[in-house]
Coordinates of C-alpha atoms in Angstrom, one line a residue:
X100 CA 0.1 -0.3 0.5
X101 CA 1.4 3.6 -1.5
X102 CA 1.7 6.5 1.7
X103 CA -0.3 9.3 0.5
X104 CA 2.9 11.1 1.9
X105 CA 4.4 9.4 -1.3
X106 CA 2.9 11.1 -4.2
X107 CA 3.8 14.6 -2.4
X108 CA 6.9 13.6 -2.6
X109 CA 8.0 14.6 -5.9
X110 CA 7.1 18.1 -5.4
X111 CA 10.0 19.0 -3.4
X112 CA 12.5 18.9 -5.3
X113 CA 11.5 20.9 -7.6
X114 CA 10.6 23.7 -4.9
X115 CA 14.0 23.2 -2.8
X116 CA 15.6 24.8 -6.7
X117 CA 12.7 27.0 -7.2
X118 CA 14.0 28.6 -3.4
X119 CA 17.7 28.3 -4.0
X120 CA 17.1 30.3 -6.9
X121 CA 15.2 33.4 -5.6
X122 CA 18.1 33.1 -3.0
X123 CA 20.4 33.2 -5.6
X124 CA 18.7 36.3 -7.4
X125 CA 18.3 38.0 -3.6
X126 CA 22.5 38.9 -4.1
X127 CA 22.2 40.5 -8.0
X128 CA 24.8 42.2 -8.0
X129 CA 27.1 39.3 -6.5
X130 CA 26.1 38.1 -10.0
X131 CA 26.6 41.0 -11.6
X132 CA 29.9 41.7 -10.3
X133 CA 31.5 37.5 -11.3
X134 CA 30.0 38.7 -14.5
X135 CA 32.2 41.6 -15.0
X136 CA 35.6 40.2 -13.1
X137 CA 35.1 37.6 -15.9
X138 CA 34.2 39.3 -19.4
X139 CA 37.4 42.5 -18.2
X140 CA 39.4 38.8 -17.7
X141 CA 38.6 37.1 -21.0
X142 CA 39.3 40.7 -22.9
X143 CA 42.6 40.7 -20.7
X144 CA 44.0 37.8 -22.1
X145 CA 42.5 39.1 -26.1
X146 CA 44.9 41.2 -25.2
X147 CA 47.4 40.2 -24.4
X148 CA 47.5 37.2 -26.8
X149 CA 46.8 38.7 -29.9
X150 CA 50.6 39.5 -30.2
X151 CA 52.2 36.3 -29.3
X152 CA 53.4 34.2 -32.8
X153 CA 54.0 31.0 -32.5
X154 CA 55.6 28.4 -35.1
X155 CA 56.7 25.6 -35.4
X156 CA 59.8 23.4 -37.0
X157 CA 60.5 19.7 -37.1
X158 CA 63.3 17.8 -36.9
X159 CA 64.7 14.3 -37.7
X160 CA 66.8 12.9 -35.5
X161 CA 69.3 10.1 -37.3
X162 CA 70.8 7.5 -35.0
X163 CA 74.8 6.8 -34.5
X164 CA 75.8 3.9 -36.6
X165 CA 78.9 2.1 -33.9
X166 CA 81.2 1.8 -37.6
X167 CA 83.3 -1.0 -34.8
X168 CA 79.9 -3.5 -33.8
X169 CA 79.8 -6.3 -36.0
X170 CA 76.7 -7.4 -34.4
X171 CA 72.8 -4.8 -35.8
X172 CA 71.4 -2.6 -33.5
X173 CA 68.5 -0.5 -34.2
X174 CA 68.6 2.1 -34.9
X175 CA 65.5 3.6 -32.9
X176 CA 68.1 1.4 -29.7
X177 CA 71.0 3.8 -30.6
X178 CA 69.2 7.2 -29.6
X179 CA 68.5 8.3 -26.6
X180 CA 65.4 10.9 -28.0
X181 CA 65.4 12.2 -24.2
X182 CA 68.3 13.1 -23.8
X183 CA 68.7 15.1 -27.9
X184 CA 65.9 16.7 -25.9
X185 CA 68.0 18.4 -23.7
X186 CA 70.9 18.8 -26.1
X187 CA 68.5 21.1 -28.3
X188 CA 66.9 23.0 -24.8
X189 CA 70.8 23.4 -24.0
X190 CA 72.6 27.0 -23.0
X191 CA 74.9 26.0 -26.3
X192 CA 72.5 25.3 -29.2
X193 CA 71.3 27.9 -28.1
X194 CA 74.2 30.1 -27.8
X195 CA 74.2 28.9 -32.0
X196 CA 71.2 30.2 -32.9
X197 CA 72.1 33.1 -31.3
X198 CA 75.2 33.8 -33.1
X199 CA 73.5 33.2 -36.2
X200 CA 70.6 35.5 -35.1
X201 CA 72.6 38.6 -34.5
X202 CA 70.8 38.7 -30.7
X203 CA 72.7 40.8 -28.5
X204 CA 70.9 39.6 -25.4
X205 CA 72.0 36.6 -25.0
X206 CA 70.8 33.0 -25.6
X207 CA 69.0 32.7 -22.2
X208 CA 66.6 35.3 -23.4
X209 CA 65.8 33.3 -27.0
X210 CA 65.7 30.1 -24.6
X211 CA 62.7 32.0 -22.8
X212 CA 60.3 31.7 -25.0
X213 CA 61.9 28.3 -27.1
X214 CA 60.0 24.7 -26.7
X215 CA 60.9 21.6 -27.4
X216 CA 59.2 18.5 -28.0
X217 CA 59.0 14.2 -28.8
X218 CA 56.2 13.0 -30.7
X219 CA 55.0 9.8 -29.3
X220 CA 57.4 7.0 -30.9
X221 CA 59.3 8.5 -33.2
X222 CA 62.6 9.9 -33.5
X223 CA 61.3 13.6 -34.7
X224 CA 62.3 17.1 -33.3
X225 CA 59.3 19.0 -32.9
X226 CA 60.6 23.2 -31.9
X227 CA 58.0 25.3 -31.6
X228 CA 59.0 29.5 -30.8
X229 CA 56.8 32.1 -29.5
X230 CA 57.6 36.0 -30.3
X231 CA 55.5 39.3 -31.3
X232 CA 56.3 38.4 -34.7
X233 CA 55.2 36.2 -37.0
X234 CA 58.4 36.5 -38.8
X235 CA 60.3 36.2 -36.0
X236 CA 59.2 33.2 -34.4
X237 CA 59.8 31.5 -37.5
X238 CA 63.5 33.0 -38.3
X239 CA 63.9 32.1 -34.6
X240 CA 62.7 28.7 -34.9
X241 CA 64.9 27.8 -38.4
X242 CA 68.1 29.0 -36.7
X243 CA 67.3 26.7 -33.5
X244 CA 66.9 23.3 -35.5
X245 CA 70.1 23.9 -37.1
X246 CA 71.8 25.4 -34.4
X247 CA 71.0 21.4 -33.3
X248 CA 71.8 19.4 -36.3
X249 CA 74.7 21.1 -36.5
X250 CA 75.6 21.0 -32.7
X251 CA 75.0 17.5 -33.3
X252 CA 76.9 16.9 -36.8
X253 CA 80.3 18.3 -34.8
X254 CA 80.0 16.1 -31.9
X255 CA 79.8 13.3 -34.2
X256 CA 83.1 14.7 -35.8
X257 CA 84.8 15.5 -33.1
X258 CA 84.1 11.6 -31.8
X259 CA 85.2 9.8 -34.9
X260 CA 89.0 12.0 -34.8
X261 CA 89.0 10.7 -30.8
X262 CA 88.4 7.3 -32.2
X263 CA 90.9 8.1 -34.5
X264 CA 93.7 9.0 -32.1
X265 CA 93.4 6.2 -30.8
X266 CA 93.3 3.8 -32.6
X267 CA 96.9 5.8 -34.0
X268 CA 98.5 5.2 -31.0
X269 CA 97.9 1.9 -30.9
X270 CA 99.4 1.6 -34.4
X271 CA 102.2 3.5 -33.5
X272 CA 102.9 0.7 -30.7
X273 CA 102.5 -1.8 -31.9
X274 CA 104.9 -1.2 -35.0
X275 CA 107.3 0.3 -33.0
X276 CA 107.1 -3.0 -31.5
X277 CA 107.7 -4.7 -34.2
X278 CA 110.4 -2.7 -35.2
X279 CA 112.4 -3.8 -32.8
X280 CA 112.1 -7.3 -33.6
X281 CA 114.4 -6.6 -37.4
X282 CA 117.0 -8.3 -38.3
X283 CA 115.7 -11.1 -36.3
X284 CA 115.0 -15.1 -36.3
X285 CA 111.1 -14.2 -36.8
X286 CA 108.3 -15.9 -34.2
X287 CA 104.8 -16.2 -34.1
X288 CA 104.4 -13.0 -31.8
X289 CA 106.3 -10.7 -34.9
X290 CA 102.6 -12.6 -37.2
X291 CA 100.7 -11.4 -34.6
X292 CA 102.0 -8.7 -33.7
X293 CA 101.8 -7.7 -38.3
X294 CA 98.0 -9.6 -37.7
X295 CA 97.2 -6.7 -35.4
X296 CA 98.1 -4.2 -37.1
X297 CA 96.8 -5.3 -39.7
X298 CA 93.3 -5.3 -37.9
X299 CA 93.8 -1.6 -36.3
X300 CA 95.1 0.2 -40.0
X301 CA 91.3 -1.5 -41.0
X302 CA 89.3 0.0 -37.9
X303 CA 91.0 3.9 -38.7
X304 CA 90.2 3.4 -42.4
X305 CA 86.3 3.0 -41.5
X306 CA 86.2 5.2 -38.9
X307 CA 87.3 8.0 -41.7
X308 CA 84.2 6.8 -43.5
X309 CA 82.2 7.0 -40.8
X310 CA 79.3 9.4 -42.8
X311 CA 79.2 12.1 -39.6
X312 CA 75.5 13.5 -40.7
X313 CA 73.4 14.2 -37.6
X314 CA 69.6 14.8 -39.1
X315 CA 66.7 15.8 -41.3
X316 CA 64.7 19.6 -41.1
X317 CA 61.7 17.2 -42.1
X318 CA 59.3 20.5 -41.5
X319 CA 60.7 24.0 -41.2
X320 CA 59.1 26.9 -40.4
X321 CA 56.5 29.7 -41.4
X322 CA 54.8 32.0 -40.2
X323 CA 52.3 31.9 -38.8
X324 CA 48.6 33.2 -40.6
X325 CA 47.0 34.1 -36.8
X326 CA 47.7 34.7 -33.3
X327 CA 48.5 32.1 -30.7
X328 CA 46.3 30.2 -28.9
X329 CA 42.2 30.9 -29.3
X330 CA 40.6 34.4 -30.7
X331 CA 39.2 37.2 -29.0
X332 CA 35.3 36.1 -29.1
X333 CA 36.8 32.7 -27.7
X334 CA 38.5 34.6 -24.8
X335 CA 35.9 36.7 -24.6
X336 CA 33.0 34.3 -24.3
X337 CA 35.3 31.9 -22.7
X338 CA 35.3 35.0 -19.2
X339 CA 32.2 35.3 -19.7
X340 CA 30.7 32.4 -18.5
X341 CA 33.5 32.0 -16.4
X342 CA 32.0 35.1 -15.0
X343 CA 28.7 33.6 -14.3
X344 CA 29.4 30.5 -12.3
X345 CA 32.6 32.7 -9.9
X346 CA 28.9 34.5 -9.6
X347 CA 26.5 31.6 -8.7
X348 CA 29.6 31.0 -6.9
X349 CA 30.3 33.5 -5.0
X350 CA 26.4 34.3 -4.1
X351 CA 25.4 31.1 -2.8
X352 CA 29.6 31.6 -0.8
X353 CA 27.7 34.7 0.6
X354 CA 24.0 33.7 1.7
X355 CA 25.5 30.5 3.2
X356 CA 28.3 32.7 5.6
X357 CA 24.3 35.4 5.2
X358 CA 23.8 35.6 9.4
X359 CA 20.4 38.2 8.0
X360 CA 17.2 35.9 7.6
X361 CA 16.5 35.8 3.7
X362 CA 13.3 33.7 3.6
X363 CA 10.1 33.5 6.1
X364 CA 12.1 29.8 6.3
X365 CA 14.6 30.5 8.1
X366 CA 12.6 33.2 10.9
X367 CA 10.3 30.1 11.6
X368 CA 13.0 28.2 11.6
X369 CA 15.2 30.3 14.4
X370 CA 12.5 32.0 16.1
X371 CA 10.1 28.1 16.5
X372 CA 6.8 30.1 16.0
X373 CA 5.3 30.9 12.8
X374 CA 5.4 33.7 10.9
X375 CA 1.9 35.5 10.8
X376 CA 1.8 38.7 8.0
X377 CA 4.2 39.4 6.0
X378 CA 3.6 43.2 5.8
X379 CA 4.4 46.6 3.6
X380 CA 7.9 47.9 4.8
X381 CA 6.4 51.5 6.9
X382 CA 7.3 54.4 5.2
X383 CA 10.1 57.0 5.5
X384 CA 8.0 59.3 5.6
X385 CA 3.8 60.0 6.5
X386 CA 1.4 59.5 9.7
X387 CA 2.9 56.4 11.8
X388 CA -0.8 54.9 11.9
X389 CA -2.8 54.4 8.8
X390 CA -5.3 51.9 10.1
X391 CA -8.2 54.1 10.1
X392 CA -7.1 57.1 8.4
X393 CA -5.6 56.2 5.6
X394 CA -6.0 53.6 2.8
X395 CA -3.7 50.9 0.9
X396 CA -2.2 47.7 0.9
X397 CA 0.1 48.0 4.2
X398 CA -3.6 49.5 6.2
X399 CA -4.5 45.8 4.7
X400 CA -2.6 44.3 5.5
X401 CA -2.5 45.9 9.4
X402 CA -6.3 44.1 9.5
X403 CA -5.3 40.6 8.5
X404 CA -2.9 40.8 11.6
X405 CA -5.2 41.5 13.6
X406 CA -7.8 39.1 12.3
X407 CA -5.4 36.2 13.1
X408 CA -4.6 37.7 16.3
X409 CA -8.0 37.5 16.8
X410 CA -8.5 33.4 15.7
X411 CA -10.0 32.2 12.9
X412 CA -13.5 33.0 13.9
X413 CA -12.7 36.9 14.8
X414 CA -13.9 37.1 18.3
X415 CA -11.3 36.1 20.5
X416 CA -9.0 39.0 22.0
X417 CA -5.4 39.2 21.7
X418 CA -5.4 39.1 25.4
X419 CA -2.2 41.0 26.8
X420 CA 0.6 41.4 23.9
X421 CA 3.9 42.3 24.4
X422 CA 4.8 43.9 20.8
X423 CA 8.9 43.5 21.0
X424 CA 11.8 43.4 18.0
X425 CA 14.9 42.0 19.6
X426 CA 17.2 44.9 18.3
X427 CA 16.0 49.0 17.7
X428 CA 14.4 49.1 15.1
X429 CA 11.1 51.5 14.1
X430 CA 8.2 49.4 12.5
X431 CA 7.6 47.8 16.5
X432 CA 6.0 51.1 16.5
X433 CA 4.0 50.8 13.5
X434 CA 3.2 47.3 14.1
X435 CA 2.4 48.9 17.9
X436 CA 0.3 51.6 16.7
X437 CA -1.9 49.8 13.8
X438 CA -1.9 47.1 15.6
X439 CA -3.6 48.3 17.8
X440 CA -6.4 51.3 15.7
X441 CA -7.2 47.3 14.1
X442 CA -8.3 45.8 16.9
X443 CA -10.3 48.7 17.8
X444 CA -12.5 49.0 14.1
X445 CA -13.2 45.8 15.1
X446 CA -14.6 46.6 18.3
X447 CA -11.7 45.8 21.9
X448 CA -11.1 48.4 24.0
X449 CA -7.8 48.5 23.7
X450 CA -5.1 49.8 25.6
X451 CA -1.9 50.7 23.8
X452 CA 1.9 50.9 26.7
X453 CA 4.7 52.4 25.2
X454 CA 7.4 51.4 27.3
X455 CA 9.4 52.2 25.4
X456 CA 10.3 55.6 26.2
X457 CA 11.5 57.1 23.9
X458 CA 12.4 61.2 22.8
X459 CA 10.0 62.5 21.5
X460 CA 7.0 60.3 23.1
X461 CA 5.1 58.3 21.1
X462 CA 2.3 60.7 21.6
X463 CA 3.7 63.4 19.9
X464 CA 3.2 61.7 16.5
X465 CA -0.1 60.6 16.7
X466 CA -3.0 62.5 16.3
X467 CA -4.7 63.0 20.0
X468 CA -8.3 63.2 20.3
X469 CA -9.6 66.5 21.4
X470 CA -13.0 67.2 23.8
X471 CA -13.3 63.2 24.9
X472 CA -15.1 62.6 28.1
X473 CA -12.6 62.4 31.0
X474 CA -13.3 58.5 32.4
X475 CA -13.6 58.2 36.4
X476 CA -10.7 55.7 36.4
X477 CA -7.5 57.8 35.6
X478 CA -3.8 57.7 35.5
X479 CA -1.6 60.1 35.2
X480 CA 0.4 61.0 31.7
X481 CA -3.0 58.1 29.8
X482 CA -4.0 60.3 26.2
X483 CA -6.6 59.1 24.0
X484 CA -6.2 58.7 20.5
X485 CA -8.4 59.7 16.6
X486 CA -7.6 56.4 14.6
X487 CA -10.3 58.3 12.2
X488 CA -12.5 55.5 10.9
X489 CA -11.6 52.7 13.5
X490 CA -12.4 54.3 16.7
X491 CA -10.3 55.5 19.6
X492 CA -8.1 53.1 21.4
X493 CA -5.7 53.9 24.3
X494 CA -2.0 55.4 25.6
X495 CA -0.3 54.8 28.7
X496 CA 3.4 55.1 29.2
X497 CA 4.6 52.8 31.3
X498 CA 5.8 56.0 34.3
X499 CA 5.4 59.8 34.4
X500 CA 9.3 59.1 36.1
X501 CA 12.5 59.9 34.9
X502 CA 13.7 58.7 32.2
X503 CA 17.3 57.8 31.8
X504 CA 20.2 56.8 28.7
X505 CA 18.8 53.3 27.8
X506 CA 15.5 53.3 29.1
X507 CA 12.5 53.4 30.9
X508 CA 13.3 54.6 35.0
X509 CA 10.8 52.2 36.4
X510 CA 9.7 48.0 35.9
X511 CA 6.9 48.7 32.7
X512 CA 5.7 45.0 34.4
X513 CA 4.1 47.9 36.5
X514 CA 2.0 49.3 33.4
X515 CA 0.3 45.1 32.4
X516 CA -3.2 45.4 33.7
X517 CA -5.0 42.3 34.6
X518 CA -5.6 39.6 33.2
X519 CA -8.6 40.0 33.9
X520 CA -9.4 43.5 33.6
X521 CA -11.3 42.7 30.3
X522 CA -10.1 44.1 26.5
X523 CA -6.5 43.6 24.5
X524 CA -3.5 45.2 26.2
X525 CA -0.6 45.6 23.8
X526 CA 2.3 46.6 25.0
X527 CA 5.7 48.4 23.1
X528 CA 9.0 47.4 24.4
X529 CA 11.3 48.4 24.4
X530 CA 14.6 45.9 22.3
X531 CA 14.1 43.3 24.1
X532 CA 18.2 42.3 23.3
X533 CA 19.3 45.1 24.6
X534 CA 17.4 46.6 27.6
X535 CA 16.0 44.2 30.6
X536 CA 12.5 45.4 31.2
X537 CA 11.8 43.4 27.4
X538 CA 12.5 40.0 29.9
X539 CA 10.4 41.6 32.7
X540 CA 7.6 42.1 30.8
X541 CA 8.0 38.7 28.6
X542 CA 5.6 36.9 32.1
X543 CA 3.7 39.7 32.4
X544 CA 2.0 38.6 29.3
X545 CA -0.1 36.2 27.2
X546 CA 1.8 35.9 24.5
X547 CA 5.0 37.9 22.5
X548 CA 5.1 39.1 19.0
X549 CA 8.2 40.1 17.6
X550 CA 8.0 42.8 14.7
X551 CA 11.1 42.4 12.4
X552 CA 12.7 43.4 9.0
X553 CA 13.0 40.7 6.6
X554 CA 16.4 41.3 5.2
X555 CA 17.9 42.3 8.4
X556 CA 16.3 40.6 11.6
X557 CA 19.3 38.0 12.5
X558 CA 18.6 35.0 13.1
X559 CA 21.0 34.4 15.7
X560 CA 19.3 37.3 17.4
X561 CA 15.9 35.2 16.4
X562 CA 17.5 31.9 17.9
X563 CA 18.1 34.6 21.3
X564 CA 14.8 35.4 22.1
X565 CA 12.9 32.3 21.3
X566 CA 16.1 30.6 24.2
X567 CA 15.0 34.4 26.1
X568 CA 11.0 34.0 26.0
X569 CA 11.5 30.0 26.7
X570 CA 13.1 29.7 29.9
X571 CA 11.4 32.8 31.0
X572 CA 7.8 30.7 30.8
X573 CA 6.7 33.2 27.8
X574 CA 4.7 32.2 25.4
X575 CA 5.8 33.6 21.6
X576 CA 2.5 34.3 19.0
X577 CA 4.7 34.1 15.4
X578 CA 6.5 37.1 14.4
X579 CA 5.0 40.4 11.9
X580 CA 7.6 40.9 9.3
X581 CA 8.1 44.2 7.0
X582 CA 9.0 43.5 3.2
X583 CA 11.1 45.6 2.5
X584 CA 15.1 46.9 1.6
X585 CA 17.4 47.0 4.2
X586 CA 18.5 50.2 5.4
X587 CA 21.1 52.2 3.9
X588 CA 24.5 52.8 5.2
X589 CA 23.6 56.0 6.7
X590 CA 19.9 54.5 8.5
X591 CA 21.9 51.8 10.1
X592 CA 24.9 54.3 11.4
X593 CA 22.7 56.7 12.8
X594 CA 20.6 53.1 14.5
X595 CA 22.5 52.7 15.7
X596 CA 22.7 51.4 19.5
X597 CA 26.2 54.1 20.8
X598 CA 24.4 56.8 18.3
X599 CA 21.3 56.4 19.8
X600 CA 22.5 56.7 23.3
X601 CA 24.1 59.7 22.1
X602 CA 20.7 61.7 21.4
X603 CA 19.2 59.7 25.0
X604 CA 22.2 62.1 26.4
X605 CA 21.5 65.4 24.7
X606 CA 18.1 65.1 25.0
X607 CA 18.0 64.7 28.4
X608 CA 19.9 68.2 29.1
X609 CA 17.0 69.7 27.5
X610 CA 14.5 71.0 29.3
X611 CA 10.7 68.3 28.9
X612 CA 7.6 69.5 28.2
X613 CA 5.1 69.2 31.0
X614 CA 2.4 67.1 30.8
X615 CA -0.4 70.6 32.0
X616 CA 1.0 72.3 29.2
X617 CA 0.7 69.3 25.8
X618 CA -3.5 69.3 27.0
X619 CA -2.9 73.9 26.7
X620 CA -2.5 72.6 23.0
X621 CA -5.5 72.5 20.3
X622 CA -5.0 68.7 19.7
X623 CA -4.2 69.2 23.7
X624 CA -4.6 64.3 24.9
X625 CA -7.1 64.5 27.4
X626 CA -6.0 63.1 30.5
X627 CA -7.6 60.0 31.4
X628 CA -6.8 57.8 34.7
X629 CA -8.5 54.9 32.5
X630 CA -6.7 52.2 30.6
X631 CA -10.5 51.9 28.4
X632 CA -11.3 52.6 25.4
X633 CA -13.6 55.1 24.1
X634 CA -15.3 54.2 20.8

């Protein structure tokens, strides 16, 4: 019986391949860089090889026969082609060729571009020389072939002369012995000496008739019609292909070594929680609150996220939900504010607790309701936010105390209401890996929603968030990711920890605006001691 899951296995490989291709295409700049480097390399090779010409000549090496051997020996057994190749590359042959060519730099400069090979199973030496012009390459190749044959013939003649001289010395000694025995009675020894002298004279005759011919030039070098190596078209094409392969390899290495999470699967694997929504990147300009005050894709994405948090039937309240980013990320504020407006639009009593204590405060960037009725239960600093057609929700800081350089002055857990207080409470927490207040809040809420940018959040940060929240007994409900490009270099510098701490110190030296003065403004917030929401 076939397993039901077996029918889906055939679709795994295409999906994985598609994901790998998409992952590599995220590094298009790296692939383009590899193609450009390959193209430049092909052009460089084409330029370097365009002025190189190679000419080839071949020499048949004649075997030296032993004039005194009485045993027939094959000609190929009397020639060591490896030895002859080394002789052809020797400085003596190069000096002969340089003298013939009147080449002033000398023999060593000529040998640098010479190549001598032996064709397999033959007695043929192939001379190849590369030069800047075709005529020079052919001239030098022929000069080396002639110099090698001349050197080999000189060595053969010198060998024959040495052999003849040795035989003459032996004949002279034997003749001297015969002269001392003249006039003496004939003895057997004198006849033997005369026989030896005759044999030696026969050998001298054979040596003097020895042919020292070294070999023949079976192929003269001719000027090449085209430069050596492949043509420019082949080199450029090979460079493009090699550059494409290089770019793909570099892109794969970058994807393998990339610390950031580049896909939803990587986020879910590191966080051990589902990704609830992919949100459009928050705008760099305009209002922070969009749900109920502006229509567009971002507002609808926030409404969809609120629906998922409420449950499949849309009736359950998310309860006490902490919204946090692993590190400083401006998208967390947008998610908290718009999620509060989306829940208020569904009829929930929503309160948003700003535990980040940013300067300026979050309420300064939101449209505040004017002339709202003042509830009975009032907390210092609570304001009513007008979300337009979505309704209203309460924004409350955790404390009105003095803030420090790196976060709130009092424990943020005091701002978390009891579970039986009703409604929905959203707590905007400081970055979990940069401030300790988020760790205090995690076990006090019903769930933790992690916010980050898909191309900017790090896998190690997500793993640390999962470990910290799990160790504290908190519950990760999931992640909301912004699908946007990675911030530029200037944005990453301005959002870095040292720069933000420096801004906080500068802001702490300026006098803060009293709450009563803020109420006196035209868009003054309504002082509210309760965390309930008026629709």
